[in-house]
mmCIF file of C-alpha atoms in Angstrom:
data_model
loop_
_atom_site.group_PDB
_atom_site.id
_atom_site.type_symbol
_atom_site.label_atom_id
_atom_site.label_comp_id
_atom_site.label_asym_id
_atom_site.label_seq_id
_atom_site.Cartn_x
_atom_site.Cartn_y
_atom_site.Cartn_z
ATOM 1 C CA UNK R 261 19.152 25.791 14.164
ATOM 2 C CA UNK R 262 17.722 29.273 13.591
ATOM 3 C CA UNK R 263 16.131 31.430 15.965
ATOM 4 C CA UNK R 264 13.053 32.656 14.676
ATOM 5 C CA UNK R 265 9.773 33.339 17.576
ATOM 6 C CA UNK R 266 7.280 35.671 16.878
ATOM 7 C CA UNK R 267 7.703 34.773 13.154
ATOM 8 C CA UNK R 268 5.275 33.078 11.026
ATOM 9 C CA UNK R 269 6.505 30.024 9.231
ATOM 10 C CA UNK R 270 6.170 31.619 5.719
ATOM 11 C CA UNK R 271 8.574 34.278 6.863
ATOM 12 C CA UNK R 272 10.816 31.651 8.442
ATOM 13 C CA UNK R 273 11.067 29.900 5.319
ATOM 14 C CA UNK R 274 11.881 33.363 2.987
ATOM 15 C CA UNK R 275 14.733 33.913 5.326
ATOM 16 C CA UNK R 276 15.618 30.556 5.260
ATOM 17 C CA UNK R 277 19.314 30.482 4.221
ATOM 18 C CA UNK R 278 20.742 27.671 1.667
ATOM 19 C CA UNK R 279 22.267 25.050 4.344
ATOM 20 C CA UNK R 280 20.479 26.349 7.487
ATOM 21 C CA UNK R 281 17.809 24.442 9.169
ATOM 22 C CA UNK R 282 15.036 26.138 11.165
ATOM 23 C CA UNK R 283 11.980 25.249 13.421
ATOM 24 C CA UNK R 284 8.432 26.455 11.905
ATOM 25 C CA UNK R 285 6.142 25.487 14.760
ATOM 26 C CA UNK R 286 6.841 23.838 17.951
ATOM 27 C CA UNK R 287 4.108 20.604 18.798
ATOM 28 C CA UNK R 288 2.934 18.816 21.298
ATOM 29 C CA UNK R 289 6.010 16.304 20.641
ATOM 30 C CA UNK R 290 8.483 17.710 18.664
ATOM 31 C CA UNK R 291 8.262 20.399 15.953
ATOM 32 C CA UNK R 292 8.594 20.542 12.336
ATOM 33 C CA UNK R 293 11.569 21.825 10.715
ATOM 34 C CA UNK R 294 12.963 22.988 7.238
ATOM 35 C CA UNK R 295 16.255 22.687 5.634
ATOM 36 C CA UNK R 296 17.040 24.425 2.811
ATOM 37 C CA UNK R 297 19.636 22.766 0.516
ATOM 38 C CA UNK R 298 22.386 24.659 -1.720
ATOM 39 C CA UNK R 299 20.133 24.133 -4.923
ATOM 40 C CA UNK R 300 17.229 26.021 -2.748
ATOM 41 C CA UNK R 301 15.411 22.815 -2.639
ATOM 42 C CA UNK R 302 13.340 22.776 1.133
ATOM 43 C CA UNK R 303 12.449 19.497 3.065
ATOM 44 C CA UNK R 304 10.441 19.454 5.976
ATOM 45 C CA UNK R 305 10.906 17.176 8.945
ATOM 46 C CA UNK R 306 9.100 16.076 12.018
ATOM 47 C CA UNK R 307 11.736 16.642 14.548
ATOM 48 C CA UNK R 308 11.872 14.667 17.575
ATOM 49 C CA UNK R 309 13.544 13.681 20.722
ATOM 50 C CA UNK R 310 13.655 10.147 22.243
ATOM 51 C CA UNK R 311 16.268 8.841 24.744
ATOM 52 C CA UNK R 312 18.031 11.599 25.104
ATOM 53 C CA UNK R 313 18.779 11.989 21.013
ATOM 54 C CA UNK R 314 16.777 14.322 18.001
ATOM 55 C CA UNK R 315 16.010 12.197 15.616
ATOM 56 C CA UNK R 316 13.981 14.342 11.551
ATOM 57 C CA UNK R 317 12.298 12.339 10.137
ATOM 58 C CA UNK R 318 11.190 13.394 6.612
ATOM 59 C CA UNK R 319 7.725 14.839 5.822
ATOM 60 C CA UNK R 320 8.710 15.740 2.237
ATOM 61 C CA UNK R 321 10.140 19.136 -0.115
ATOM 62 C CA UNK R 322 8.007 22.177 -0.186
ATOM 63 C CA UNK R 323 6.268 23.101 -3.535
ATOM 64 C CA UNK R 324 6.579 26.552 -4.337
ATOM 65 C CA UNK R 325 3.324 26.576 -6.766
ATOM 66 C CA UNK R 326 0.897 24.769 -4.160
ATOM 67 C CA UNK R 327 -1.982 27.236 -2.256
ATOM 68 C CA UNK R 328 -0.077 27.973 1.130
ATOM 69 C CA UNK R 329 -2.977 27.784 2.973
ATOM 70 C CA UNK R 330 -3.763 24.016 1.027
ATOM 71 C CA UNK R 331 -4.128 21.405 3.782
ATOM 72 C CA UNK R 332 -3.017 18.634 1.205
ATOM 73 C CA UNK R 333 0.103 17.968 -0.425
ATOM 74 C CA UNK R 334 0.322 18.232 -4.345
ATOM 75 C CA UNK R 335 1.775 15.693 -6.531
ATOM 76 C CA UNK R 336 5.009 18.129 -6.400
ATOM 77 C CA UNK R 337 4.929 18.355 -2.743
ATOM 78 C CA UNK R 338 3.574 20.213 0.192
ATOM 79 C CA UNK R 339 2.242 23.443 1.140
ATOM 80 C CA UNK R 340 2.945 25.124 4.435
ATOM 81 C CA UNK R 341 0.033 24.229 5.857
ATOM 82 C CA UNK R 342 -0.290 20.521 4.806
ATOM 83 C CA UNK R 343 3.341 19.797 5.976
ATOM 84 C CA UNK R 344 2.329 21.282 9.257
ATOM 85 C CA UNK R 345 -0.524 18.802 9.136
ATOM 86 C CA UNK R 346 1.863 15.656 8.752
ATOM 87 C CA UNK R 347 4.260 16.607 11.185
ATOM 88 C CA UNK R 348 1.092 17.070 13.852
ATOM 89 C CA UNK R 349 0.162 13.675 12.641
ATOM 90 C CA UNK R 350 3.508 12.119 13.215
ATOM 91 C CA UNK R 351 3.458 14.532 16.612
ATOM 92 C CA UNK R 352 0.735 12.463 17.515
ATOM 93 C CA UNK R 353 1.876 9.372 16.576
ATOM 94 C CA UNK R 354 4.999 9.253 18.764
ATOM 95 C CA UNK R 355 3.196 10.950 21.661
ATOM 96 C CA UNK R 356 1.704 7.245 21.589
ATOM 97 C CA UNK R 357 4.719 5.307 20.579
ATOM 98 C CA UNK R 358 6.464 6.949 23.290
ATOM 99 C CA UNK R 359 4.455 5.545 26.131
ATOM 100 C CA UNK R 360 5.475 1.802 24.855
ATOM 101 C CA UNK R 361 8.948 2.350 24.614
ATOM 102 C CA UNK R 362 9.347 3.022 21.208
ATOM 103 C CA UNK R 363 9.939 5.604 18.582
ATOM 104 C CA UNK R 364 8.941 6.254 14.480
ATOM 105 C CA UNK R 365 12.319 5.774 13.597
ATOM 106 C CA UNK R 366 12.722 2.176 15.824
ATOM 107 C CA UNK R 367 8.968 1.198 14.262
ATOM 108 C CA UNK R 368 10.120 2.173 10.754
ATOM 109 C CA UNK R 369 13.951 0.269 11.050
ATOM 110 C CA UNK R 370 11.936 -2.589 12.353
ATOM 111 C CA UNK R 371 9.131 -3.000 9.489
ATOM 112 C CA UNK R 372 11.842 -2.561 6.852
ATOM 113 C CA UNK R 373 14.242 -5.361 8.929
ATOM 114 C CA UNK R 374 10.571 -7.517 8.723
ATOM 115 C CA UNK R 375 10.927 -6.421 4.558
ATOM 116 C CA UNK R 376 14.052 -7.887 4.362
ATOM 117 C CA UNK R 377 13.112 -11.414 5.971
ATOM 118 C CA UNK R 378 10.415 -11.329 4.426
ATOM 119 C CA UNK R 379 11.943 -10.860 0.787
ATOM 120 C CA UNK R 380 14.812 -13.735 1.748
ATOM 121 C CA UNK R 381 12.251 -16.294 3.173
ATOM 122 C CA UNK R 382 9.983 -15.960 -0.488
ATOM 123 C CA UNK R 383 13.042 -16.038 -2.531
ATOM 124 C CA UNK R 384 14.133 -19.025 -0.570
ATOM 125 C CA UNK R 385 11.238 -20.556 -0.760
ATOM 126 C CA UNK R 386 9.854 -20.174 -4.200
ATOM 127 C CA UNK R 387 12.978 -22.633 -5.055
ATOM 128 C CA UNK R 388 11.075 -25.343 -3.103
ATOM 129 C CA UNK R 389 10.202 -28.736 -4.792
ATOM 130 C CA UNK R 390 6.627 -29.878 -4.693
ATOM 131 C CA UNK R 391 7.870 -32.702 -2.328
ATOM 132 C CA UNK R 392 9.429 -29.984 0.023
ATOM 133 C CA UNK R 393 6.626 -27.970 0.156
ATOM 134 C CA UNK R 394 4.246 -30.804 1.002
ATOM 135 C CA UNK R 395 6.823 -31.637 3.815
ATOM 136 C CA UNK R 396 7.463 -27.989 5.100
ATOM 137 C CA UNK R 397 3.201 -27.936 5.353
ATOM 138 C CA UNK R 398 2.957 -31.253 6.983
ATOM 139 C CA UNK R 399 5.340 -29.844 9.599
ATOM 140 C CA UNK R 400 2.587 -27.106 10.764
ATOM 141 C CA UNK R 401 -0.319 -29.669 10.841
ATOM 142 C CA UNK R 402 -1.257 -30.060 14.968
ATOM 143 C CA UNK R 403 -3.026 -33.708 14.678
ATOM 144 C CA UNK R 404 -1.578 -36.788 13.236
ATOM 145 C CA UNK R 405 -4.068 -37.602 11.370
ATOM 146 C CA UNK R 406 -3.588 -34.896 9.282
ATOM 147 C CA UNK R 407 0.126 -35.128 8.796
ATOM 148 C CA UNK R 408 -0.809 -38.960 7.958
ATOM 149 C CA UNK R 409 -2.937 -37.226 5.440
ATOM 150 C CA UNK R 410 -0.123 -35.612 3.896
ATOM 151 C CA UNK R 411 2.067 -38.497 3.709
ATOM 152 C CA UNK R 412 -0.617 -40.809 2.068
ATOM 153 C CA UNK R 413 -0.789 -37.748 -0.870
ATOM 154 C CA UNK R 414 3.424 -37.492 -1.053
ATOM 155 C CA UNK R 415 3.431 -41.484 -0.873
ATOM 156 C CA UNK R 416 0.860 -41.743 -4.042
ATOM 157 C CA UNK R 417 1.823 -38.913 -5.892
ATOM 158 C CA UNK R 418 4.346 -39.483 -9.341
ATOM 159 C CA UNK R 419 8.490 -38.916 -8.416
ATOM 160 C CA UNK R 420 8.753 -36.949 -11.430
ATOM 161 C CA UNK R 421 6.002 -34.635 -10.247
ATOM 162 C CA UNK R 422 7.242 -34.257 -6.572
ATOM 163 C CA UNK R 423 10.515 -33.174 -7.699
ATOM 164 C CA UNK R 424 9.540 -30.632 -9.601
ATOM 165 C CA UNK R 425 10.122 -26.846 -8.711
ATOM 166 C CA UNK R 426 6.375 -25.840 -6.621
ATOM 167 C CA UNK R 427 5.973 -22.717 -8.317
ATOM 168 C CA UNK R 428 6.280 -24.005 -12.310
ATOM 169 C CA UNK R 429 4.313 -27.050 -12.459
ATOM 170 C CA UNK R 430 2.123 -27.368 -14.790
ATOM 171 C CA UNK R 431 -1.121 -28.279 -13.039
ATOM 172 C CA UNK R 432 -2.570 -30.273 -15.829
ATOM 173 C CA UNK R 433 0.042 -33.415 -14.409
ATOM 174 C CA UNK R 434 -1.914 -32.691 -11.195
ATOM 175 C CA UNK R 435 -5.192 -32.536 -12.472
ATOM 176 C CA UNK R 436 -3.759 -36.070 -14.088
ATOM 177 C CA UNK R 437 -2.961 -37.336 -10.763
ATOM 178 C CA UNK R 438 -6.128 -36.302 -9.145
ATOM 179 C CA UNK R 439 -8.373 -37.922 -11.840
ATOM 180 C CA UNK R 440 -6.352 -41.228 -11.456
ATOM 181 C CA UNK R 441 -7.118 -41.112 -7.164
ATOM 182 C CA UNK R 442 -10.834 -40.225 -8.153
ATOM 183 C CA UNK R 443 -11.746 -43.246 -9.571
ATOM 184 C CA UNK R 444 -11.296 -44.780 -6.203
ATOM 185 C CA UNK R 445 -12.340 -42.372 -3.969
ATOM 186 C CA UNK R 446 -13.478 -38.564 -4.728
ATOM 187 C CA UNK R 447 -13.186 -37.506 -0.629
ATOM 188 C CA UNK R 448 -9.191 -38.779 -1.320
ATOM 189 C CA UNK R 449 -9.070 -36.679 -4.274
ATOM 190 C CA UNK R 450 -10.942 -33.989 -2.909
ATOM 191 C CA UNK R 451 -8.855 -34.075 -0.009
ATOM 192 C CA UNK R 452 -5.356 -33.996 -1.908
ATOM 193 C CA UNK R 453 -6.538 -30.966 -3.946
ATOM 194 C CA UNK R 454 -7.678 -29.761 -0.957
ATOM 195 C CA UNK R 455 -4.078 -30.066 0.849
ATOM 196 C CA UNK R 456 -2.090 -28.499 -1.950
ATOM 197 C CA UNK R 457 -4.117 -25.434 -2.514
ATOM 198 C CA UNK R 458 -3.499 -24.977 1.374
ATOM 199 C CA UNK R 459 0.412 -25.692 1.095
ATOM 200 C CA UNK R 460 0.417 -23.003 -1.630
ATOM 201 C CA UNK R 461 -1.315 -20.681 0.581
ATOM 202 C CA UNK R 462 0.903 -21.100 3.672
ATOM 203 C CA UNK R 463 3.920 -20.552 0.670
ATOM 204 C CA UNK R 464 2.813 -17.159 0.473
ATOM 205 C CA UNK R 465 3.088 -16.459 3.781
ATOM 206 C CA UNK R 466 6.791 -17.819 4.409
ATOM 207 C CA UNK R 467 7.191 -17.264 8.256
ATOM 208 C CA UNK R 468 4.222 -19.772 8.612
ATOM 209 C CA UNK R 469 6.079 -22.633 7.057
ATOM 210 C CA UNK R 470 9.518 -21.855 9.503
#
């Protein structure tokens, strides 16, 4: 890292070498940084420290044909004075994260490890058979009468329909099914139609049918 008080960051960044890093301003946490890479290309980070290691974590590359004095970045990148900007954002932000025990890097690793289950769970799910998915539901209903409910629906409802794959049935066979259970009751149909638009719901939202 470069040595560089008394200098503005402008002039830190024209003597900026290809390969060299350097700190433009120092914040109230951290500072922000630029590296220069060997095709002259420069990146800005928010640089950091938290339990006892420096952690950059990337602001973005610095467009040579944006206003310098621009406080937001162009579609290219940033100016001097909007990355400046971030990094006090992201300055601020793990000021705060720091008094909980945590860190930008540890919140980012965790929401794209949340990404991840996420992303398994749907793909694992979408696979689900209209009988599974009525089942997987029932399992989150708190009173007995409603998981009777759902058993009275599964119990009535055509094999051929509950085996099919949730997320390709064609809900004309439903709409079948409903209009057969209306004739003797429209609450019971009501209520089925009712039941499956809130198993499909929950289905979107995978860690609520775990």
């Amino acid at each position: 890292m470069e040595n560089n008080k008394n200098k503005s960051p402008i002039e830190i960044l024209k003597r900026l070498e290809a390969g060299k890093r350097a700190t433009l301003e120092k914040l109230a946490e951290g500072s922000i940084t630029a590296f220069k890479q060997k095709n002259g290309v420069i990146n800005f980070h928010f640089r950091y420290n938290f339990e006892n290691k420096d952690f950059n974590y990337p602001i973005g590359s610095l467009d040579n044909t944006h206003k310098p004095n621009s406080i937001e970045p162009s579609k290219k990148g940033h100016s001097v004075k909007s990355a400046i900007r971030t990094a006090e954002n992201l300055s601020f932000q793990q000021k705060k994260l720091k008094l909980e025990g945590l860190s930008l890097h540890l919140v980012q690793e965790r929401e794209a490890k949340a990404k991840v289950v996420q992303k398994q769970l749907e793909e694992k799910n979408k696979n689900l058979t209209l009988n599974a998915l009525l089942l997987l539901y029932q399992k989150t209903m708190r009173t007995v009468r409603t998981r009777n409910h759902i058993s009275q629906m599964i119990g009535r409802m055509p094999q051929k329909l509950l085996e099919k794959q949730a997320n390709k049935i064609n809900f004309r066979e439903f709409d079948i099914f409903l209009k057969s259970i209306s004739k003797e009751s429209l609450a019971t149909a009501y209520g089925f139609h009712a039941s499956l638009r809130a198993a499909y719901y929950q289905a979107k939202r995978p860690t609520s049918l775990l």
